[in-house]
Amino acid sequence: MTIVMRAPLFQAMGPEITRSMIQNRACRLYERGERIFQQGDPADSFFLTVEGWVKLYRQREDGDEVVVAIFTAGETFAEVAMFMGGRFPATAEAVSPARILRIDGAALRRAVLQKPQLAFDMLAAASLHLKRLVQQIEQLKAQSAPQRIADFLLDQVPAEAGPATIALPYEKALIANRLGMQPESFSRALARLRDVGVTVDRDHVRIRDVAKLIEFSARSNEDDR
Amino acid sequence: MTIVMRAPLFQAMGPEITRSMIQNRACRLYERGERIFQQGDPADSFFLTVEGWVKLYRQREDGDEVVVAIFTAGETFAEVAMFMGGRFPATAEAVSPARILRIDGAALRRAVLQKPQLAFDMLAAASLHLKRLVQQIEQLKAQSAPQRIADFLLDQVPAEAGPATIALPYEKALIANRLGMQPESFSRALARLRDVGVTVDRDHVRIRDVAKLIEFSARSNEDDR
DNA sequence: CGCGGCGTTGATCTCTGTCAATACTTGTGG
DNA sequence: CCACAAGTATTGACAGAGATCAACGCCGCG
């Protein structure tokens, strides 16, 4: 439960409200592939990923799935939709075995009215999500497939220069979808990154020099916060 | 000022707080092309478009502009960024002569603490913006240029069937950017919509049968709210 | 050992971006 | 009132990126 308390939302809430909110078995284990909620369901709760990976995607009429976001330990999702009390505009599904905490919307709403400071934290979460979506749009509109992959890899790496090795956190097909391309294109584009010092073995990616990859990706300034 | 009061945010605020907040000449006229704020500026206010059109875009290192959203009369923008008190992650610019109300962040923050209900309205606005961004991502990832244009046109039309005529609200190059394509592609793709009953004259678009266009666009269900 | 899921590779085709030339509109000044 | 310039839109030719379809390889598992 320590990870729960670490989420900014719960820090602000204070231990007593938190505990009252996440009492009885609200935390559940989902198998890989299991749905957490479905596009169109009434949005009466939101979620905190305690462990594992979750994909949030839109289902299109033509049967295609479009991944909008992917969450992992410590991240909350669907708060804003829940707050509106409407319906979920997307579907959430575990892409690995995942432990997920469900938080009741009505309870949170009451908490916010009691402690307005909480609203700021909700907005902080919304802000973060907005920023990520904007970033994604920017990437889709202005960057080639190899550049988007480079950005994705760089997001996984703390360092700003030197060598690094990373394990791809989930299936390549999912990464491809997240990045807005076909699995085949992902494979080819990743191979093309060999020129800038990226080599692949199974699900392990070795970057010879992070700085070089940053230069290649032409990332725009991370001039926020 | 009636349009100000109509914005959900101010409805909830009540007339007295509203008036105290938007007192002295906070409303300003911007010329076409004038910046309202710039990416990286301290985000100490947010804005309500009273009249005209505003584009919100990211400036990339390579000089490209990526339009993230476009706002018009009655819509607020940058609330969430403001609330975080950080810096604007994008630039806002008037694309037509525009009358815009600037609202002080600190004042709003105080108002929220006084009247927690306001927080819900902030979250509502955030929710709307999030939903739009998600929709945009879906379109970019899963739809061809003509389909994206079809969706754009359909957003301008209230009807669900029958004929319609619409005036494009701003320059085609801007629409093209918003839809993630080059002006040339926009021109060609729009021409290709002739097959589904769309004809263009200057900035006027005639749709012979809206239902047919909906079918073509393969829009996913608008299953929200 | 054989099967199924996942990933890669190859061939081909379509769409979109790019570069360049050409209208069309609008506003300005003679 | 006309000529011209600047901004905006369209059209053409071409190249490249990525999608699609198909085949194959790899690996884990029953």
PDB file of N, CA and C in Angstrom, chain B residues 123-216:
ATOM      1  N   LEU B 123     -12.776  21.001 -13.609  1.00  0.00           N
ATOM      2  CA  LEU B 123     -12.556  19.631 -14.061  1.00  0.00           C
ATOM      3  C   LEU B 123     -13.408  19.323 -15.286  1.00  0.00           C
ATOM      4  N   ALA B 124     -14.572  19.927 -15.338  1.00  0.00           N
ATOM      5  CA  ALA B 124     -15.419  19.719 -16.517  1.00  0.00           C
ATOM      6  C   ALA B 124     -14.718  20.260 -17.754  1.00  0.00           C
ATOM      7  N   ALA B 125     -14.156  21.437 -17.603  1.00  0.00           N
ATOM      8  CA  ALA B 125     -13.451  22.024 -18.745  1.00  0.00           C
ATOM      9  C   ALA B 125     -12.274  21.143 -19.145  1.00  0.00           C
ATOM     10  N   ALA B 126     -11.538  20.677 -18.147  1.00  0.00           N
ATOM     11  CA  ALA B 126     -10.396  19.810 -18.427  1.00  0.00           C
ATOM     12  C   ALA B 126     -10.860  18.544 -19.143  1.00  0.00           C
ATOM     13  N   SER B 127     -11.967  18.045 -18.672  1.00  0.00           N
ATOM     14  CA  SER B 127     -12.503  16.823 -19.252  1.00  0.00           C
ATOM     15  C   SER B 127     -12.833  17.009 -20.729  1.00  0.00           C
ATOM     16  N   LEU B 128     -13.425  18.134 -21.022  1.00  0.00           N
ATOM     17  CA  LEU B 128     -13.776  18.417 -22.416  1.00  0.00           C
ATOM     18  C   LEU B 128     -12.527  18.500 -23.278  1.00  0.00           C
ATOM     19  N   HIS B 129     -11.528  19.177 -22.775  1.00  0.00           N
ATOM     20  CA  HIS B 129     -10.299  19.300 -23.545  1.00  0.00           C
ATOM     21  C   HIS B 129      -9.641  17.945 -23.745  1.00  0.00           C
ATOM     22  N   LEU B 130      -9.635  17.156 -22.687  1.00  0.00           N
ATOM     23  CA  LEU B 130      -9.054  15.820 -22.789  1.00  0.00           C
ATOM     24  C   LEU B 130      -9.770  15.010 -23.858  1.00  0.00           C
ATOM     25  N   LYS B 131     -11.079  15.086 -23.823  1.00  0.00           N
ATOM     26  CA  LYS B 131     -11.858  14.287 -24.768  1.00  0.00           C
ATOM     27  C   LYS B 131     -11.548  14.688 -26.199  1.00  0.00           C
ATOM     28  N   ARG B 132     -11.401  15.970 -26.402  1.00  0.00           N
ATOM     29  CA  ARG B 132     -11.094  16.436 -27.749  1.00  0.00           C
ATOM     30  C   ARG B 132      -9.729  15.966 -28.208  1.00  0.00           C
ATOM     31  N   LEU B 133      -8.786  16.015 -27.301  1.00  0.00           N
ATOM     32  CA  LEU B 133      -7.440  15.583 -27.674  1.00  0.00           C
ATOM     33  C   LEU B 133      -7.431  14.097 -28.005  1.00  0.00           C
ATOM     34  N   VAL B 134      -8.141  13.330 -27.207  1.00  0.00           N
ATOM     35  CA  VAL B 134      -8.206  11.895 -27.463  1.00  0.00           C
ATOM     36  C   VAL B 134      -8.827  11.632 -28.832  1.00  0.00           C
ATOM     37  N   GLN B 135      -9.863  12.370 -29.105  1.00  0.00           N
ATOM     38  CA  GLN B 135     -10.518  12.226 -30.403  1.00  0.00           C
ATOM     39  C   GLN B 135      -9.542  12.553 -31.528  1.00  0.00           C
ATOM     40  N   GLN B 136      -8.763  13.576 -31.309  1.00  0.00           N
ATOM     41  CA  GLN B 136      -7.798  13.972 -32.326  1.00  0.00           C
ATOM     42  C   GLN B 136      -6.759  12.883 -32.545  1.00  0.00           C
ATOM     43  N   ILE B 137      -6.306  12.300 -31.455  1.00  0.00           N
ATOM     44  CA  ILE B 137      -5.315  11.229 -31.566  1.00  0.00           C
ATOM     45  C   ILE B 137      -5.896  10.060 -32.329  1.00  0.00           C
ATOM     46  N   GLU B 138      -7.117   9.748 -31.998  1.00  0.00           N
ATOM     47  CA  GLU B 138      -7.772   8.642 -32.697  1.00  0.00           C
ATOM     48  C   GLU B 138      -7.832   8.909 -34.194  1.00  0.00           C
ATOM     49  N   GLN B 139      -8.186  10.126 -34.537  1.00  0.00           N
ATOM     50  CA  GLN B 139      -8.279  10.459 -35.953  1.00  0.00           C
ATOM     51  C   GLN B 139      -6.927  10.368 -36.641  1.00  0.00           C
ATOM     52  N   LEU B 140      -5.920  10.903 -35.983  1.00  0.00           N
ATOM     53  CA  LEU B 140      -4.593  10.890 -36.598  1.00  0.00           C
ATOM     54  C   LEU B 140      -4.093   9.475 -36.813  1.00  0.00           C
ATOM     55  N   LYS B 141      -4.395   8.624 -35.840  1.00  0.00           N
ATOM     56  CA  LYS B 141      -3.831   7.280 -35.928  1.00  0.00           C
ATOM     57  C   LYS B 141      -4.601   6.394 -36.880  1.00  0.00           C
ATOM     58  N   ALA B 142      -5.906   6.592 -36.959  1.00  0.00           N
ATOM     59  CA  ALA B 142      -6.723   5.571 -37.612  1.00  0.00           C
ATOM     60  C   ALA B 142      -7.470   6.037 -38.848  1.00  0.00           C
ATOM     61  N   GLN B 143      -7.359   7.326 -39.203  1.00  0.00           N
ATOM     62  CA  GLN B 143      -8.141   7.774 -40.340  1.00  0.00           C
ATOM     63  C   GLN B 143      -7.281   8.419 -41.413  1.00  0.00           C
ATOM     64  N   SER B 144      -7.713   8.239 -42.640  1.00  0.00           N
ATOM     65  CA  SER B 144      -7.029   8.844 -43.776  1.00  0.00           C
ATOM     66  C   SER B 144      -7.350  10.338 -43.815  1.00  0.00           C
ATOM     67  N   ALA B 145      -6.613  11.039 -44.628  1.00  0.00           N
ATOM     68  CA  ALA B 145      -6.828  12.476 -44.750  1.00  0.00           C
ATOM     69  C   ALA B 145      -8.270  12.814 -45.133  1.00  0.00           C
ATOM     70  N   PRO B 146      -8.835  12.176 -46.149  1.00  0.00           N
ATOM     71  CA  PRO B 146     -10.228  12.523 -46.473  1.00  0.00           C
ATOM     72  C   PRO B 146     -11.182  12.235 -45.321  1.00  0.00           C
ATOM     73  N   GLN B 147     -10.955  11.179 -44.593  1.00  0.00           N
ATOM     74  CA  GLN B 147     -11.827  10.881 -43.456  1.00  0.00           C
ATOM     75  C   GLN B 147     -11.705  11.938 -42.376  1.00  0.00           C
ATOM     76  N   ARG B 148     -10.504  12.388 -42.134  1.00  0.00           N
ATOM     77  CA  ARG B 148     -10.334  13.434 -41.116  1.00  0.00           C
ATOM     78  C   ARG B 148     -11.056  14.708 -41.544  1.00  0.00           C
ATOM     79  N   ILE B 149     -10.975  15.011 -42.816  1.00  0.00           N
ATOM     80  CA  ILE B 149     -11.679  16.194 -43.301  1.00  0.00           C
ATOM     81  C   ILE B 149     -13.184  16.007 -43.143  1.00  0.00           C
ATOM     82  N   ALA B 150     -13.659  14.826 -43.468  1.00  0.00           N
ATOM     83  CA  ALA B 150     -15.083  14.549 -43.326  1.00  0.00           C
ATOM     84  C   ALA B 150     -15.513  14.785 -41.878  1.00  0.00           C
ATOM     85  N   ASP B 151     -14.741  14.278 -40.943  1.00  0.00           N
ATOM     86  CA  ASP B 151     -15.052  14.483 -39.530  1.00  0.00           C
ATOM     87  C   ASP B 151     -15.069  15.958 -39.178  1.00  0.00           C
ATOM     88  N   PHE B 152     -14.104  16.661 -39.691  1.00  0.00           N
ATOM     89  CA  PHE B 152     -14.039  18.096 -39.412  1.00  0.00           C
ATOM     90  C   PHE B 152     -15.303  18.786 -39.909  1.00  0.00           C
ATOM     91  N   LEU B 153     -15.695  18.465 -41.114  1.00  0.00           N
ATOM     92  CA  LEU B 153     -16.903  19.078 -41.674  1.00  0.00           C
ATOM     93  C   LEU B 153     -18.120  18.709 -40.844  1.00  0.00           C
ATOM     94  N   LEU B 154     -18.183  17.451 -40.466  1.00  0.00           N
ATOM     95  CA  LEU B 154     -19.349  16.990 -39.711  1.00  0.00           C
ATOM     96  C   LEU B 154     -19.452  17.683 -38.354  1.00  0.00           C
ATOM     97  N   ASP B 155     -18.295  18.047 -37.805  1.00  0.00           N
ATOM     98  CA  ASP B 155     -18.327  18.759 -36.528  1.00  0.00           C
ATOM     99  C   ASP B 155     -18.969  20.134 -36.665  1.00  0.00           C
ATOM    100  N   GLN B 156     -18.953  20.669 -37.861  1.00  0.00           N
ATOM    101  CA  GLN B 156     -19.499  22.010 -38.085  1.00  0.00           C
ATOM    102  C   GLN B 156     -20.993  21.973 -38.345  1.00  0.00           C
ATOM    103  N   VAL B 157     -21.517  20.769 -38.567  1.00  0.00           N
ATOM    104  CA  VAL B 157     -22.906  20.640 -38.990  1.00  0.00           C
ATOM    105  C   VAL B 157     -23.748  20.056 -37.865  1.00  0.00           C
ATOM    106  N   PRO B 158     -24.837  20.707 -37.546  1.00  0.00           N
ATOM    107  CA  PRO B 158     -25.702  20.159 -36.504  1.00  0.00           C
ATOM    108  C   PRO B 158     -26.504  18.959 -37.006  1.00  0.00           C
ATOM    109  N   ALA B 159     -26.936  19.028 -38.234  1.00  0.00           N
ATOM    110  CA  ALA B 159     -27.836  17.997 -38.764  1.00  0.00           C
ATOM    111  C   ALA B 159     -27.171  16.630 -38.821  1.00  0.00           C
ATOM    112  N   GLU B 160     -27.986  15.607 -38.925  1.00  0.00           N
ATOM    113  CA  GLU B 160     -27.463  14.246 -39.012  1.00  0.00           C
ATOM    114  C   GLU B 160     -27.780  13.596 -40.353  1.00  0.00           C
ATOM    115  N   ALA B 161     -28.536  14.299 -41.162  1.00  0.00           N
ATOM    116  CA  ALA B 161     -28.850  13.781 -42.485  1.00  0.00           C
ATOM    117  C   ALA B 161     -29.300  14.951 -43.352  1.00  0.00           C
ATOM    118  N   GLY B 162     -29.474  14.692 -44.618  1.00  0.00           N
ATOM    119  CA  GLY B 162     -29.923  15.731 -45.531  1.00  0.00           C
ATOM    120  C   GLY B 162     -28.783  16.634 -45.966  1.00  0.00           C
ATOM    121  N   PRO B 163     -29.087  17.649 -46.737  1.00  0.00           N
ATOM    122  CA  PRO B 163     -28.062  18.530 -47.281  1.00  0.00           C
ATOM    123  C   PRO B 163     -27.655  19.608 -46.279  1.00  0.00           C
ATOM    124  N   ALA B 164     -26.480  20.177 -46.505  1.00  0.00           N
ATOM    125  CA  ALA B 164     -26.003  21.244 -45.637  1.00  0.00           C
ATOM    126  C   ALA B 164     -24.962  22.067 -46.374  1.00  0.00           C
ATOM    127  N   THR B 165     -24.851  23.317 -45.971  1.00  0.00           N
ATOM    128  CA  THR B 165     -23.782  24.162 -46.500  1.00  0.00           C
ATOM    129  C   THR B 165     -23.067  24.790 -45.330  1.00  0.00           C
ATOM    130  N   ILE B 166     -21.758  24.776 -45.372  1.00  0.00           N
ATOM    131  CA  ILE B 166     -21.026  25.401 -44.285  1.00  0.00           C
ATOM    132  C   ILE B 166     -19.936  26.296 -44.827  1.00  0.00           C
ATOM    133  N   ALA B 167     -19.655  27.349 -44.061  1.00  0.00           N
ATOM    134  CA  ALA B 167     -18.556  28.245 -44.411  1.00  0.00           C
ATOM    135  C   ALA B 167     -17.353  27.833 -43.581  1.00  0.00           C
ATOM    136  N   LEU B 168     -16.241  27.598 -44.234  1.00  0.00           N
ATOM    137  CA  LEU B 168     -15.045  27.236 -43.473  1.00  0.00           C
ATOM    138  C   LEU B 168     -14.677  28.415 -42.584  1.00  0.00           C
ATOM    139  N   PRO B 169     -14.469  28.147 -41.307  1.00  0.00           N
ATOM    140  CA  PRO B 169     -14.341  29.229 -40.340  1.00  0.00           C
ATOM    141  C   PRO B 169     -13.022  29.997 -40.420  1.00  0.00           C
ATOM    142  N   TYR B 170     -11.998  29.385 -41.007  1.00  0.00           N
ATOM    143  CA  TYR B 170     -10.699  30.076 -41.101  1.00  0.00           C
ATOM    144  C   TYR B 170      -9.912  29.477 -42.254  1.00  0.00           C
ATOM    145  N   GLU B 171      -8.698  29.939 -42.382  1.00  0.00           N
ATOM    146  CA  GLU B 171      -7.901  29.538 -43.547  1.00  0.00           C
ATOM    147  C   GLU B 171      -7.733  28.037 -43.708  1.00  0.00           C
ATOM    148  N   LYS B 172      -7.663  27.646 -44.929  1.00  0.00           N
ATOM    149  CA  LYS B 172      -7.528  26.228 -45.209  1.00  0.00           C
ATOM    150  C   LYS B 172      -6.199  25.679 -44.713  1.00  0.00           C
ATOM    151  N   ALA B 173      -5.177  26.497 -44.788  1.00  0.00           N
ATOM    152  CA  ALA B 173      -3.874  26.026 -44.308  1.00  0.00           C
ATOM    153  C   ALA B 173      -3.940  25.697 -42.814  1.00  0.00           C
ATOM    154  N   LEU B 174      -4.721  26.477 -42.092  1.00  0.00           N
ATOM    155  CA  LEU B 174      -4.861  26.222 -40.657  1.00  0.00           C
ATOM    156  C   LEU B 174      -5.671  24.951 -40.407  1.00  0.00           C
ATOM    157  N   ILE B 175      -6.718  24.776 -41.170  1.00  0.00           N
ATOM    158  CA  ILE B 175      -7.486  23.538 -41.039  1.00  0.00           C
ATOM    159  C   ILE B 175      -6.582  22.356 -41.331  1.00  0.00           C
ATOM    160  N   ALA B 176      -5.801  22.496 -42.374  1.00  0.00           N
ATOM    161  CA  ALA B 176      -4.897  21.415 -42.759  1.00  0.00           C
ATOM    162  C   ALA B 176      -3.968  21.059 -41.597  1.00  0.00           C
ATOM    163  N   ASN B 177      -3.379  22.064 -41.006  1.00  0.00           N
ATOM    164  CA  ASN B 177      -2.465  21.822 -39.890  1.00  0.00           C
ATOM    165  C   ASN B 177      -3.206  21.155 -38.733  1.00  0.00           C
ATOM    166  N   ARG B 178      -4.356  21.671 -38.397  1.00  0.00           N
ATOM    167  CA  ARG B 178      -5.145  21.083 -37.320  1.00  0.00           C
ATOM    168  C   ARG B 178      -5.411  19.609 -37.587  1.00  0.00           C
ATOM    169  N   LEU B 179      -5.605  19.282 -38.850  1.00  0.00           N
ATOM    170  CA  LEU B 179      -5.910  17.903 -39.201  1.00  0.00           C
ATOM    171  C   LEU B 179      -4.662  17.075 -39.474  1.00  0.00           C
ATOM    172  N   GLY B 180      -3.517  17.697 -39.286  1.00  0.00           N
ATOM    173  CA  GLY B 180      -2.279  16.941 -39.445  1.00  0.00           C
ATOM    174  C   GLY B 180      -1.905  16.624 -40.873  1.00  0.00           C
ATOM    175  N   MET B 181      -2.099  17.576 -41.765  1.00  0.00           N
ATOM    176  CA  MET B 181      -1.668  17.341 -43.154  1.00  0.00           C
ATOM    177  C   MET B 181      -1.194  18.644 -43.781  1.00  0.00           C
ATOM    178  N   GLN B 182      -0.600  18.537 -44.943  1.00  0.00           N
ATOM    179  CA  GLN B 182      -0.120  19.720 -45.647  1.00  0.00           C
ATOM    180  C   GLN B 182      -1.292  20.377 -46.381  1.00  0.00           C
ATOM    181  N   PRO B 183      -1.185  21.672 -46.638  1.00  0.00           N
ATOM    182  CA  PRO B 183      -2.242  22.360 -47.375  1.00  0.00           C
ATOM    183  C   PRO B 183      -2.537  21.696 -48.723  1.00  0.00           C
ATOM    184  N   GLU B 184      -1.503  21.265 -49.404  1.00  0.00           N
ATOM    185  CA  GLU B 184      -1.715  20.607 -50.691  1.00  0.00           C
ATOM    186  C   GLU B 184      -2.535  19.328 -50.537  1.00  0.00           C
ATOM    187  N   SER B 185      -2.201  18.578 -49.516  1.00  0.00           N
ATOM    188  CA  SER B 185      -2.951  17.346 -49.277  1.00  0.00           C
ATOM    189  C   SER B 185      -4.400  17.665 -48.941  1.00  0.00           C
ATOM    190  N   PHE B 186      -4.574  18.719 -48.178  1.00  0.00           N
ATOM    191  CA  PHE B 186      -5.928  19.111 -47.812  1.00  0.00           C
ATOM    192  C   PHE B 186      -6.732  19.419 -49.065  1.00  0.00           C
ATOM    193  N   SER B 187      -6.123  20.190 -49.915  1.00  0.00           N
ATOM    194  CA  SER B 187      -6.809  20.575 -51.149  1.00  0.00           C
ATOM    195  C   SER B 187      -7.218  19.347 -51.952  1.00  0.00           C
ATOM    196  N   ARG B 188      -6.291  18.453 -52.126  1.00  0.00           N
ATOM    197  CA  ARG B 188      -6.576  17.244 -52.908  1.00  0.00           C
ATOM    198  C   ARG B 188      -7.595  16.347 -52.223  1.00  0.00           C
ATOM    199  N   ALA B 189      -7.419  16.168 -50.941  1.00  0.00           N
ATOM    200  CA  ALA B 189      -8.322  15.275 -50.211  1.00  0.00           C
ATOM    201  C   ALA B 189      -9.745  15.830 -50.219  1.00  0.00           C
ATOM    202  N   LEU B 190      -9.836  17.140 -50.090  1.00  0.00           N
ATOM    203  CA  LEU B 190     -11.156  17.764 -50.116  1.00  0.00           C
ATOM    204  C   LEU B 190     -11.789  17.551 -51.487  1.00  0.00           C
ATOM    205  N   ALA B 191     -10.978  17.657 -52.516  1.00  0.00           N
ATOM    206  CA  ALA B 191     -11.487  17.438 -53.870  1.00  0.00           C
ATOM    207  C   ALA B 191     -11.983  16.008 -54.024  1.00  0.00           C
ATOM    208  N   ARG B 192     -11.287  15.088 -53.372  1.00  0.00           N
ATOM    209  CA  ARG B 192     -11.679  13.687 -53.519  1.00  0.00           C
ATOM    210  C   ARG B 192     -13.011  13.380 -52.831  1.00  0.00           C
ATOM    211  N   LEU B 193     -13.446  14.286 -51.967  1.00  0.00           N
ATOM    212  CA  LEU B 193     -14.728  14.069 -51.289  1.00  0.00           C
ATOM    213  C   LEU B 193     -15.901  14.335 -52.231  1.00  0.00           C
ATOM    214  N   ARG B 194     -15.598  14.814 -53.430  1.00  0.00           N
ATOM    215  CA  ARG B 194     -16.667  15.019 -54.408  1.00  0.00           C
ATOM    216  C   ARG B 194     -17.458  13.724 -54.597  1.00  0.00           C
ATOM    217  N   ASP B 195     -16.761  12.602 -54.529  1.00  0.00           N
ATOM    218  CA  ASP B 195     -17.420  11.303 -54.730  1.00  0.00           C
ATOM    219  C   ASP B 195     -18.523  11.028 -53.710  1.00  0.00           C
ATOM    220  N   VAL B 196     -18.410  11.621 -52.530  1.00  0.00           N
ATOM    221  CA  VAL B 196     -19.458  11.395 -51.532  1.00  0.00           C
ATOM    222  C   VAL B 196     -20.341  12.624 -51.381  1.00  0.00           C
ATOM    223  N   GLY B 197     -20.378  13.442 -52.431  1.00  0.00           N
ATOM    224  CA  GLY B 197     -21.343  14.524 -52.455  1.00  0.00           C
ATOM    225  C   GLY B 197     -20.898  15.805 -51.785  1.00  0.00           C
ATOM    226  N   VAL B 198     -19.601  16.063 -51.771  1.00  0.00           N
ATOM    227  CA  VAL B 198     -19.106  17.299 -51.182  1.00  0.00           C
ATOM    228  C   VAL B 198     -18.507  18.170 -52.283  1.00  0.00           C
ATOM    229  N   THR B 199     -19.010  19.373 -52.396  1.00  0.00           N
ATOM    230  CA  THR B 199     -18.443  20.285 -53.394  1.00  0.00           C
ATOM    231  C   THR B 199     -17.986  21.566 -52.713  1.00  0.00           C
ATOM    232  N   VAL B 200     -16.987  22.186 -53.317  1.00  0.00           N
ATOM    233  CA  VAL B 200     -16.345  23.325 -52.694  1.00  0.00           C
ATOM    234  C   VAL B 200     -16.355  24.522 -53.638  1.00  0.00           C
ATOM    235  N   ASP B 201     -16.681  25.673 -53.063  1.00  0.00           N
ATOM    236  CA  ASP B 201     -16.578  26.913 -53.820  1.00  0.00           C
ATOM    237  C   ASP B 201     -16.046  27.975 -52.882  1.00  0.00           C
ATOM    238  N   ARG B 202     -14.880  28.457 -53.195  1.00  0.00           N
ATOM    239  CA  ARG B 202     -14.226  29.387 -52.246  1.00  0.00           C
ATOM    240  C   ARG B 202     -14.143  28.696 -50.881  1.00  0.00           C
ATOM    241  N   ASP B 203     -14.675  29.403 -49.873  1.00  0.00           N
ATOM    242  CA  ASP B 203     -14.652  28.810 -48.539  1.00  0.00           C
ATOM    243  C   ASP B 203     -16.020  28.265 -48.155  1.00  0.00           C
ATOM    244  N   HIS B 204     -16.823  27.966 -49.154  1.00  0.00           N
ATOM    245  CA  HIS B 204     -18.125  27.369 -48.866  1.00  0.00           C
ATOM    246  C   HIS B 204     -18.156  25.917 -49.317  1.00  0.00           C
ATOM    247  N   VAL B 205     -18.598  25.072 -48.410  1.00  0.00           N
ATOM    248  CA  VAL B 205     -18.644  23.643 -48.695  1.00  0.00           C
ATOM    249  C   VAL B 205     -20.092  23.191 -48.684  1.00  0.00           C
ATOM    250  N   ARG B 206     -20.498  22.555 -49.748  1.00  0.00           N
ATOM    251  CA  ARG B 206     -21.860  22.029 -49.788  1.00  0.00           C
ATOM    252  C   ARG B 206     -21.818  20.512 -49.664  1.00  0.00           C
ATOM    253  N   ILE B 207     -22.606  20.018 -48.734  1.00  0.00           N
ATOM    254  CA  ILE B 207     -22.703  18.574 -48.530  1.00  0.00           C
ATOM    255  C   ILE B 207     -24.076  18.137 -49.023  1.00  0.00           C
ATOM    256  N   ARG B 208     -24.079  17.231 -49.982  1.00  0.00           N
ATOM    257  CA  ARG B 208     -25.374  16.851 -50.544  1.00  0.00           C
ATOM    258  C   ARG B 208     -26.185  16.075 -49.533  1.00  0.00           C
ATOM    259  N   ASP B 209     -25.521  15.103 -48.872  1.00  0.00           N
ATOM    260  CA  ASP B 209     -26.240  14.321 -47.870  1.00  0.00           C
ATOM    261  C   ASP B 209     -25.324  14.002 -46.699  1.00  0.00           C
ATOM    262  N   VAL B 210     -25.637  14.633 -45.581  1.00  0.00           N
ATOM    263  CA  VAL B 210     -24.799  14.482 -44.395  1.00  0.00           C
ATOM    264  C   VAL B 210     -24.668  13.012 -43.994  1.00  0.00           C
ATOM    265  N   ALA B 211     -25.763  12.286 -44.107  1.00  0.00           N
ATOM    266  CA  ALA B 211     -25.735  10.876 -43.702  1.00  0.00           C
ATOM    267  C   ALA B 211     -24.678  10.106 -44.497  1.00  0.00           C
ATOM    268  N   LYS B 212     -24.586  10.431 -45.755  1.00  0.00           N
ATOM    269  CA  LYS B 212     -23.622   9.747 -46.614  1.00  0.00           C
ATOM    270  C   LYS B 212     -22.190  10.053 -46.168  1.00  0.00           C
ATOM    271  N   LEU B 213     -21.982  11.285 -45.770  1.00  0.00           N
ATOM    272  CA  LEU B 213     -20.653  11.687 -45.325  1.00  0.00           C
ATOM    273  C   LEU B 213     -20.294  10.994 -44.013  1.00  0.00           C
ATOM    274  N   ILE B 214     -21.282  10.858 -43.144  1.00  0.00           N
ATOM    275  CA  ILE B 214     -21.051  10.162 -41.879  1.00  0.00           C
ATOM    276  C   ILE B 214     -20.631   8.725 -42.148  1.00  0.00           C
ATOM    277  N   GLU B 215     -21.336   8.124 -43.064  1.00  0.00           N
ATOM    278  CA  GLU B 215     -21.003   6.746 -43.421  1.00  0.00           C
ATOM    279  C   GLU B 215     -19.567   6.652 -43.922  1.00  0.00           C
ATOM    280  N   PHE B 216     -19.205   7.598 -44.763  1.00  0.00           N
ATOM    281  CA  PHE B 216     -17.845   7.591 -45.311  1.00  0.00           C
ATOM    282  C   PHE B 216     -16.793   7.755 -44.228  1.00  0.00           C
TER     283      PHE B 216
END
